[in-house]
Amino acid sequence: MGHKFLDFLNVTRYIEIAANSMTHWRNSMFNLTYAFAEGNKDLRDILGGKGANLSEMTNLGLPVPQGFVVSTVACRAYLKAHELTDDLVTEIRSRVSDLETVTGKTFGHGADPLLVSVRSGAKFSMPGMMDTILNLGLNDVTVQRVAQRTENLAFAYGSYRRLIQMFGNVVFEIDIKDFNEASHKVENVRGYGSANFTRQDWLLVIEQYKQVFQAQAGQEFPQDVYDQLFIAVEAVFKSWDNDRAKVYRQLHNIPDDLGTAVNIQQMVFGNYSKDSGTGVMFTRNPATGAPGLFGEYLSQAQGEDIVSGARTPDPIANLEASKPQVYQQLKTIAEKLEKHYQDMQDVEFTVEDNHLYMLQTRNGKRTPNAAVNIAYDLYEEKLISAQEMISRIEPGMIEQLLHPSFLASDLAKHDSIASGLPASPGAATGEVIFTAQGAKVAAEKGHHVVLLRNETSPEDIVGMTVSEAVVTSRGGMTSHAAVVARGMGTCCVVGCQDLQVDEAGAVAHYAGGVLKEGDIISVDGTNGKIYLGTIKTTAGSVSDKLNKILAVCDKYARLQVFGNGETVKDIREAIVKGARGIGLARTEHMFFQPDRLKAMRQLILAENDADITSTLAYIKGEQKGDFVAMFETLLDKPCTIRLLDPPLHEFLPTKEADLQQLAQSIHKDYNWVAAKAAALREVNPMLGLRGVRLAVTLPQIYQMQVEAIIEAAILVSEAHQVNIIPEIMIPLIGVTPELEMAKKLCVDAAEGIFEKTGKRLDYKVGTMIEMPRACLIADELAQDADFFSFGTNDLTQLTFGYSRDDAHKFLPTYLEDHLLPNDPFQVLDTKGVGALMNMAATKGKAANPKLKVGVCGEVGGNAESIEFINTLPVDYVSCSPFRVPQARLICAQTQLRQEAEKNGVEYKASSVTA
Amino acid sequence: MGHKFLDFLNVTRYIEIAANSMTHWRNSMFNLTYAFAEGNKDLRDILGGKGANLSEMTNLGLPVPQGFVVSTVACRAYLKAHELTDDLVTEIRSRVSDLETVTGKTFGHGADPLLVSVRSGAKFSMPGMMDTILNLGLNDVTVQRVAQRTENLAFAYGSYRRLIQMFGNVVFEIDIKDFNEASHKVENVRGYGSANFTRQDWLLVIEQYKQVFQAQAGQEFPQDVYDQLFIAVEAVFKSWDNDRAKVYRQLHNIPDDLGTAVNIQQMVFGNYSKDSGTGVMFTRNPATGAPGLFGEYLSQAQGEDIVSGARTPDPIANLEASKPQVYQQLKTIAEKLEKHYQDMQDVEFTVEDNHLYMLQTRNGKRTPNAAVNIAYDLYEEKLISAQEMISRIEPGMIEQLLHPSFLASDLAKHDSIASGLPASPGAATGEVIFTAQGAKVAAEKGHHVVLLRNETSPEDIVGMTVSEAVVTSRGGMTSHAAVVARGMGTCCVVGCQDLQVDEAGAVAHYAGGVLKEGDIISVDGTNGKIYLGTIKTTAGSVSDKLNKILAVCDKYARLQVFGNGETVKDIREAIVKGARGIGLARTEHMFFQPDRLKAMRQLILAENDADITSTLAYIKGEQKGDFVAMFETLLDKPCTIRLLDPPLHEFLPTKEADLQQLAQSIHKDYNWVAAKAAALREVNPMLGLRGVRLAVTLPQIYQMQVEAIIEAAILVSEAHQVNIIPEIMIPLIGVTPELEMAKKLCVDAAEGIFEKTGKRLDYKVGTMIEMPRACLIADELAQDADFFSFGTNDLTQLTFGYSRDDAHKFLPTYLEDHLLPNDPFQVLDTKGVGALMNMAATKGKAANPKLKVGVCGEVGGNAESIEFINTLPVDYVSCSPFRVPQARLICAQTQLRQEAEKNGVEYKASSVTA
């Protein structure tokens, strides 16, 4: 080999030979085999990712050891028939013969026998899941020829030994250790290592290997090289259905019926000489996105040696000094590949006696941070368009960038002790507690808690709500723990089988240790890993380049993105994250500070109008202060303020002791207070006296709120010389006269202030659309509304008849049994809730073309939901500030995708995060 | 007069004269005046009821004293202008002149002066609400002429005296007592009664009357007879807007802008001689409907004397002996009127010197019982068609007939002490209690309670639920008490201002007495009256004739009527009342017997599969027994059985003591039981783990129920040789896979039984449609359903977002403020809930043409709701057995009305109950 390496001129000839096969290829949409020169990167379905890219590189003129691909078509046929068809056998023989012609070598014969690798390669990368066999073509005879040609006994017999071992392991599941022992036995007997083995020693080793093989496989190691090849191909086909591969596919949503392709390629050897080696390389830094080659090179080794981690490779940069020619060649190829693929590449290569061979290229996996930086850099380098840049960012990346994560420098000091399914992202540290009640007690003492259980049930909610993170040893991505934690935004890892949890004993065992109650662990909900001790976290943030990308997104999106929030902190965060304004400010959140809560309680328990009036005056002062702060933060950015929504009894305590304290503090009789509180309590508070119904029974509250809003708006408008147009939103409207009444109440209150102050400003009055009935009469409501805002949470509750507070009792089962495709509170239900929204938005805009329509609620930040919302006559979505950046991206991607679909163009979704 | 009575030949001439006026009439749609001969019964809008019927009788050739009508058009003009127009004055003068010609008498002049009455007469009868003046045309001169002509001093001057008195009272509101005193003064001075008055005595009386008049009216009694007439007409016009009339109209939903007509008619005198008199008469018995004249006759009296009750009249039957000719004439006229009006008539007449004059006829008010009997008799007598008969029964009549009512014989012994608004029908007796808590305590001791309050609030519910009747002194038909009591079906009277209730003092004052706590009263919720003491009640029932009418109804109705029920008693009642079968049998009601409740609790608290299996086996045995009983009652009548619906925690106690007892009885730890119960409790149980969601989390229950149903059906089918096709209904379906799963569960369970028994029968599986989402995906659901049944209660709860358990906190205010037209749980909301139903029924039938669609829930028995449901592709309604007869009537009436509307024909609704 050393002196007759693959001649690149021969490639041209090979392509010619292959062209003859093209006739066959043209005759059938689904060919069984493809020479690399016949394929291209767009044939991933049939050639798998590896085969498609080897083909593409071949056609780019890059130095690729030649070979051919047995297509997924053949695999699928095999998986049905359970045997290789005669056609396939004939084709493979013919392809090998072509390869012999190109390489000038003979498979199983001759002075320079052809050796090949057999590798799996599915459409979607499934790293390590399926099988590879190297050095096929070696047998008792050809190994001698190779030894003679290369004058390298260790190389030739070492390669043969590796073939027997890999073949035995892959095809007959023989433990690799059993083979290694055979080697060690000879070393022990001889008293020296394999580097010094004589031909006799090697023959003994091979004999030992063959004995291990025969003992466990029940047959001799095949000396017929075609037998080797066909058995290997079958083994790769079968590996599609091994358990590891099945689990991986399930986890990554890869369909089970794709099958894998098989790549049969001439061997090149990084372990051939001192001037040989193997490397993996990214064309940019996959962690940061920084330009420049990034990777590792291992001298005198084959690719598998890097993976095994037995030796530590050098940084790729070292090659610049040690092998400048190879390094320059790599740089040139990297540039060519990036330009061609328009993306950062993850490349595998081998150097055989100073000759560089490309063995693999693919879009490189990268961290979210790198993905953002690379996409923006490529856009700046004019390698990709703005639309393409937008398509390169996954919504999940932004979520990861914004969630707290472990500080990389600190994380490096910790080893993961266990790993499970990443059910709800984030990173958190706390003390292990095994019961919900215990978690509650610890949290009440101010401790940070990680709730660790085999699985959670509805009784555990009390503990989950106070925990920094939730970990379970059982259950999947739709288990109770997973669903509830995601709903609460709590970091969560489920199905963490590495932990044996003994709840009663309050201990958990893992390989190498025990967790006891109170032990500190750190949980990464983004990758599912558990660590011992405290790891510093870093708060997520929007980087400069991400900001620039999102600004581009805003240009392409149809839906505007607003934030939900009422505190100055939240409002500021929403604006910083790019919200156009505030789409939902919930005024009830402002009442829960101690002083105000007391006033609110006095109001609810007032016995006469004088009490009501004086209490409202106090609350109004406070509210006005809130609104001033809001408007000062927002200035002329729009703000939709929702009037009081929850049932009044939510402001009252429920426990006897608390009620007693309340009675004392407001100088009332306990029994009276208790009776009043009991009378306010409701069987189904979600369907009770709340929202606009409060305005019907106690109109003074809304009046007070509107006055406070208008007064605050006038004040800030004048002080800052900005044009503030407050948007007042009435919740829970179900019948038209309610809205008429509430609107009149608002208008009267506002006019009252205008008269009193002699000043005037524009304002809007609109309504939440959250009752199914509101959707059905939206045309009527639109007459009286400046805007609609869909309250998808309540609308979902009512459309399904699911209480958000109680659905955790059955939703997990529904998801596990596939009765529901998703948690409808996380992903908008398009058939039911969505149909009502479509009806309402369409009717509303038809009746009042000036009507502004939005969606507030968490689905406003969810990709699948926005996908649907973007098809409705809706103008904006409003979500929590945290989700605003993600929503901006999704709105742009959705619009671009739907435009592309309308134009019959395929829209590429990116999936390259590590 | 005596010798020149109205000559009937003259009527013909009068008609001729009137014909001249017809030219004028033809020129204008709205004439100011109409001679009787110009009018007819269909001109009630313009002539009022009395005028229209006087016209009709005139044209029928009946003996009617002639006259004319000043129309409502003139009244409406007057009420705007506040004065009589010149046109009207001219027309009235001309009409009087025509009348002079017909009668041969002169108004205010001549030997035989014309005397007339002036009576109000609106479109809708408003008895006693407006004013009448008799004997107009008498003055100091004409009274002498009448005295001379009639040779009856007392008659002439008595009539004059009555004129001054009525005129003074009606026009100037002078107290009648003041006039009476003047008469008594003269009697006292003379020492003898008015029967013996001389001419001088009479002149003195008149003088005194005129003085009273002048003193209080501030002007002399008008001697110009036209002045008398015009002032009287004005007074009647004005009386339309007096306070009594306004209140009456509000109460009876009569529009305020109709105005009244004025009837000016030649006087006839029942007080003229011994052969004179006056009578009121029904052409059939208005209490029972029995054929034959029914009424009273008062000799030597005018109509007003009967009304005043000063003398006791004779039964009309006495006339047969005393005045056979008049009696025969009355009989003939009655027959003629019934034939002409096709209904029982309420008639007023006067006999003047053995001559009969008809003064009024109208459709007679009658009891519900009479209404039913008369309608059926008229149909049998072929006076009216089947459709007409159906239109004659009001749904409310049937409700009244079926509600318990006070036994007439016992009722007669009691005087009403107070009266209010009849808010919820029924009749009940109990001891007065003034607080909800007190009512609860008394009821727990086994007392029958009437809760008496100024008004009720949500805190009073606990007391209302245990009371036989609820009475409030304040509030209207939509007050809290009214709405809640109607919802509960509890007898209720509200706004009973005759009672001054002192809740704190636990007493209530009424005119003439005091009610103390514990006093027994009887309450009639059907007419709003309150009585002292116990009155025996009679249970309502469907009479033979009503049954026959309803059988005719079933032929004309499009919607079939089913009953809701699960006990043998209820099912039997439904069938007796004419239900086609059972549309909703709620299986959960079967679990509340002590033994079964205990088993159910054991099931809910089971700790392992063995416990579940053994408990279910017990429950299955019981359930099977239930179903056998049901099928044996129904035989081949269809029965829709709904599988378990409510949340499981409804079966568990909530109080600590009860939980402790439960723990003991099932040998479990109290804390464990309490924790389990707490975990099952829900924030919004209406939206929680119930219905089909139970089948998802605990499928064994539905499986057990289906097995019990199928086994029972097989058993009864064989024993009675009938074809039973059980219909199994799944509640709370919201997503398609739920129904697929539940249906499979049913099919598997049924097939299991078929296999085990070797027997087989047909059965159906369908679903409740009660989630808004179910309506939106009805096309999908219809693929898997044999039938849909709208659960309007839950559908209304979810569409509006109203909890039935809590809505009483705001629904009354909503109704009072006209934010809602009706309680949507009583009357179907067509715009919201109805729109969803329309969508679901239409989509469902399109997707599955064999789909049977029904409505169960209380709106299924409500007229307005059926009116709408009949327009949907719905096949049947199902309501409580009590409401089945009413629903059968309403379904027929609705169908007939809608057919008539489609054909552009007016459909007459009847309203004749007393």
mmCIF file of N, CA and C in Angstrom, chain A residues 69-106:
data_model
loop_
_atom_site.group_PDB
_atom_site.id
_atom_site.type_symbol
_atom_site.label_atom_id
_atom_site.label_comp_id
_atom_site.label_asym_id
_atom_site.label_seq_id
_atom_site.Cartn_x
_atom_site.Cartn_y
_atom_site.Cartn_z
ATOM 1 N N VAL A 69 -22.216 2.737 -1.928
ATOM 2 C CA VAL A 69 -23.206 2.716 -0.847
ATOM 3 C C VAL A 69 -24.267 1.664 -1.156
ATOM 4 N N VAL A 70 -24.528 0.788 -0.185
ATOM 5 C CA VAL A 70 -25.709 -0.089 -0.298
ATOM 6 C C VAL A 70 -26.866 0.718 0.306
ATOM 7 N N SER A 71 -27.883 0.987 -0.476
ATOM 8 C CA SER A 71 -28.856 2.025 -0.107
ATOM 9 C C SER A 71 -29.837 1.561 0.972
ATOM 10 N N THR A 72 -30.533 2.518 1.527
ATOM 11 C CA THR A 72 -31.575 2.219 2.528
ATOM 12 C C THR A 72 -32.690 1.400 1.888
ATOM 13 N N VAL A 73 -32.852 1.534 0.590
ATOM 14 C CA VAL A 73 -33.844 0.725 -0.118
ATOM 15 C C VAL A 73 -33.530 -0.749 0.089
ATOM 16 N N ALA A 74 -32.250 -1.088 -0.086
ATOM 17 C CA ALA A 74 -31.833 -2.474 0.108
ATOM 18 C C ALA A 74 -32.027 -2.902 1.548
ATOM 19 N N CYS A 75 -31.733 -1.966 2.461
ATOM 20 C CA CYS A 75 -31.894 -2.275 3.892
ATOM 21 C C CYS A 75 -33.344 -2.586 4.217
ATOM 22 N N ARG A 76 -34.228 -1.732 3.742
ATOM 23 C CA ARG A 76 -35.656 -1.937 4.039
ATOM 24 C C ARG A 76 -36.130 -3.272 3.477
ATOM 25 N N ALA A 77 -35.612 -3.604 2.261
ATOM 26 C CA ALA A 77 -35.982 -4.890 1.656
ATOM 27 C C ALA A 77 -35.462 -6.036 2.525
ATOM 28 N N TYR A 78 -34.232 -5.867 3.016
ATOM 29 C CA TYR A 78 -33.646 -6.914 3.850
ATOM 30 C C TYR A 78 -34.451 -7.094 5.141
ATOM 31 N N LEU A 79 -34.825 -5.977 5.753
ATOM 32 C CA LEU A 79 -35.509 -6.055 7.040
ATOM 33 C C LEU A 79 -36.867 -6.746 6.898
ATOM 34 N N LYS A 80 -37.402 -6.734 5.665
ATOM 35 C CA LYS A 80 -38.647 -7.465 5.434
ATOM 36 C C LYS A 80 -38.368 -8.935 5.138
ATOM 37 N N ALA A 81 -37.385 -9.156 4.241
ATOM 38 C CA ALA A 81 -37.151 -10.511 3.734
ATOM 39 C C ALA A 81 -36.222 -11.312 4.642
ATOM 40 N N HIS A 82 -35.455 -10.634 5.451
ATOM 41 C CA HIS A 82 -34.472 -11.280 6.334
ATOM 42 C C HIS A 82 -33.383 -12.030 5.594
ATOM 43 N N GLU A 83 -33.182 -11.698 4.316
ATOM 44 C CA GLU A 83 -32.005 -12.235 3.615
ATOM 45 C C GLU A 83 -31.651 -11.288 2.472
ATOM 46 N N LEU A 84 -30.371 -11.370 2.071
ATOM 47 C CA LEU A 84 -29.927 -10.534 0.960
ATOM 48 C C LEU A 84 -30.470 -11.125 -0.336
ATOM 49 N N THR A 85 -31.041 -10.275 -1.165
ATOM 50 C CA THR A 85 -31.590 -10.796 -2.423
ATOM 51 C C THR A 85 -30.445 -11.104 -3.389
ATOM 52 N N ASP A 86 -30.728 -11.959 -4.338
ATOM 53 C CA ASP A 86 -29.728 -12.295 -5.355
ATOM 54 C C ASP A 86 -29.289 -11.057 -6.105
ATOM 55 N N ASP A 87 -30.262 -10.180 -6.402
ATOM 56 C CA ASP A 87 -29.957 -8.935 -7.102
ATOM 57 C C ASP A 87 -28.895 -8.146 -6.350
ATOM 58 N N LEU A 88 -29.105 -8.047 -5.046
ATOM 59 C CA LEU A 88 -28.209 -7.227 -4.254
ATOM 60 C C LEU A 88 -26.816 -7.838 -4.227
ATOM 61 N N VAL A 89 -26.775 -9.163 -4.054
ATOM 62 C CA VAL A 89 -25.486 -9.866 -4.024
ATOM 63 C C VAL A 89 -24.737 -9.625 -5.336
ATOM 64 N N THR A 90 -25.472 -9.749 -6.434
ATOM 65 C CA THR A 90 -24.856 -9.538 -7.755
ATOM 66 C C THR A 90 -24.331 -8.104 -7.885
ATOM 67 N N GLU A 91 -25.179 -7.145 -7.443
ATOM 68 C CA GLU A 91 -24.767 -5.746 -7.569
ATOM 69 C C GLU A 91 -23.527 -5.448 -6.747
ATOM 70 N N ILE A 92 -23.506 -5.987 -5.508
ATOM 71 C CA ILE A 92 -22.367 -5.712 -4.643
ATOM 72 C C ILE A 92 -21.088 -6.274 -5.268
ATOM 73 N N ARG A 93 -21.199 -7.500 -5.795
ATOM 74 C CA ARG A 93 -20.032 -8.095 -6.459
ATOM 75 C C ARG A 93 -19.548 -7.216 -7.602
ATOM 76 N N SER A 94 -20.506 -6.700 -8.345
ATOM 77 C CA SER A 94 -20.158 -5.875 -9.498
ATOM 78 C C SER A 94 -19.504 -4.564 -9.033
ATOM 79 N N ARG A 95 -20.043 -3.974 -7.908
ATOM 80 C CA ARG A 95 -19.464 -2.735 -7.381
ATOM 81 C C ARG A 95 -18.034 -2.979 -6.878
ATOM 82 N N VAL A 96 -17.819 -4.154 -6.262
ATOM 83 C CA VAL A 96 -16.489 -4.465 -5.770
ATOM 84 C C VAL A 96 -15.520 -4.600 -6.956
ATOM 85 N N SER A 97 -16.049 -5.211 -7.965
ATOM 86 C CA SER A 97 -15.228 -5.390 -9.158
ATOM 87 C C SER A 97 -14.841 -4.030 -9.737
ATOM 88 N N ASP A 98 -15.837 -3.083 -9.792
ATOM 89 C CA ASP A 98 -15.537 -1.717 -10.245
ATOM 90 C C ASP A 98 -14.439 -1.114 -9.376
ATOM 91 N N LEU A 99 -14.586 -1.321 -8.050
ATOM 92 C CA LEU A 99 -13.637 -0.729 -7.117
ATOM 93 C C LEU A 99 -12.233 -1.319 -7.336
ATOM 94 N N GLU A 100 -12.197 -2.612 -7.651
ATOM 95 C CA GLU A 100 -10.913 -3.253 -7.959
ATOM 96 C C GLU A 100 -10.252 -2.569 -9.162
ATOM 97 N N THR A 101 -11.100 -2.278 -10.126
ATOM 98 C CA THR A 101 -10.575 -1.630 -11.330
ATOM 99 C C THR A 101 -9.968 -0.274 -10.980
ATOM 100 N N VAL A 102 -10.721 0.516 -10.193
ATOM 101 C CA VAL A 102 -10.271 1.866 -9.852
ATOM 102 C C VAL A 102 -8.981 1.822 -9.038
ATOM 103 N N THR A 103 -8.965 0.922 -8.035
ATOM 104 C CA THR A 103 -7.841 0.922 -7.114
ATOM 105 C C THR A 103 -6.673 0.117 -7.643
ATOM 106 N N GLY A 104 -6.952 -0.707 -8.642
ATOM 107 C CA GLY A 104 -5.894 -1.567 -9.123
ATOM 108 C C GLY A 104 -5.573 -2.678 -8.157
ATOM 109 N N LYS A 105 -6.422 -2.886 -7.189
ATOM 110 C CA LYS A 105 -6.215 -3.946 -6.205
ATOM 111 C C LYS A 105 -7.283 -5.015 -6.396
ATOM 112 N N THR A 106 -7.056 -6.183 -5.793
ATOM 113 C CA THR A 106 -8.025 -7.259 -5.935
ATOM 114 C C THR A 106 -8.533 -7.654 -4.557
#
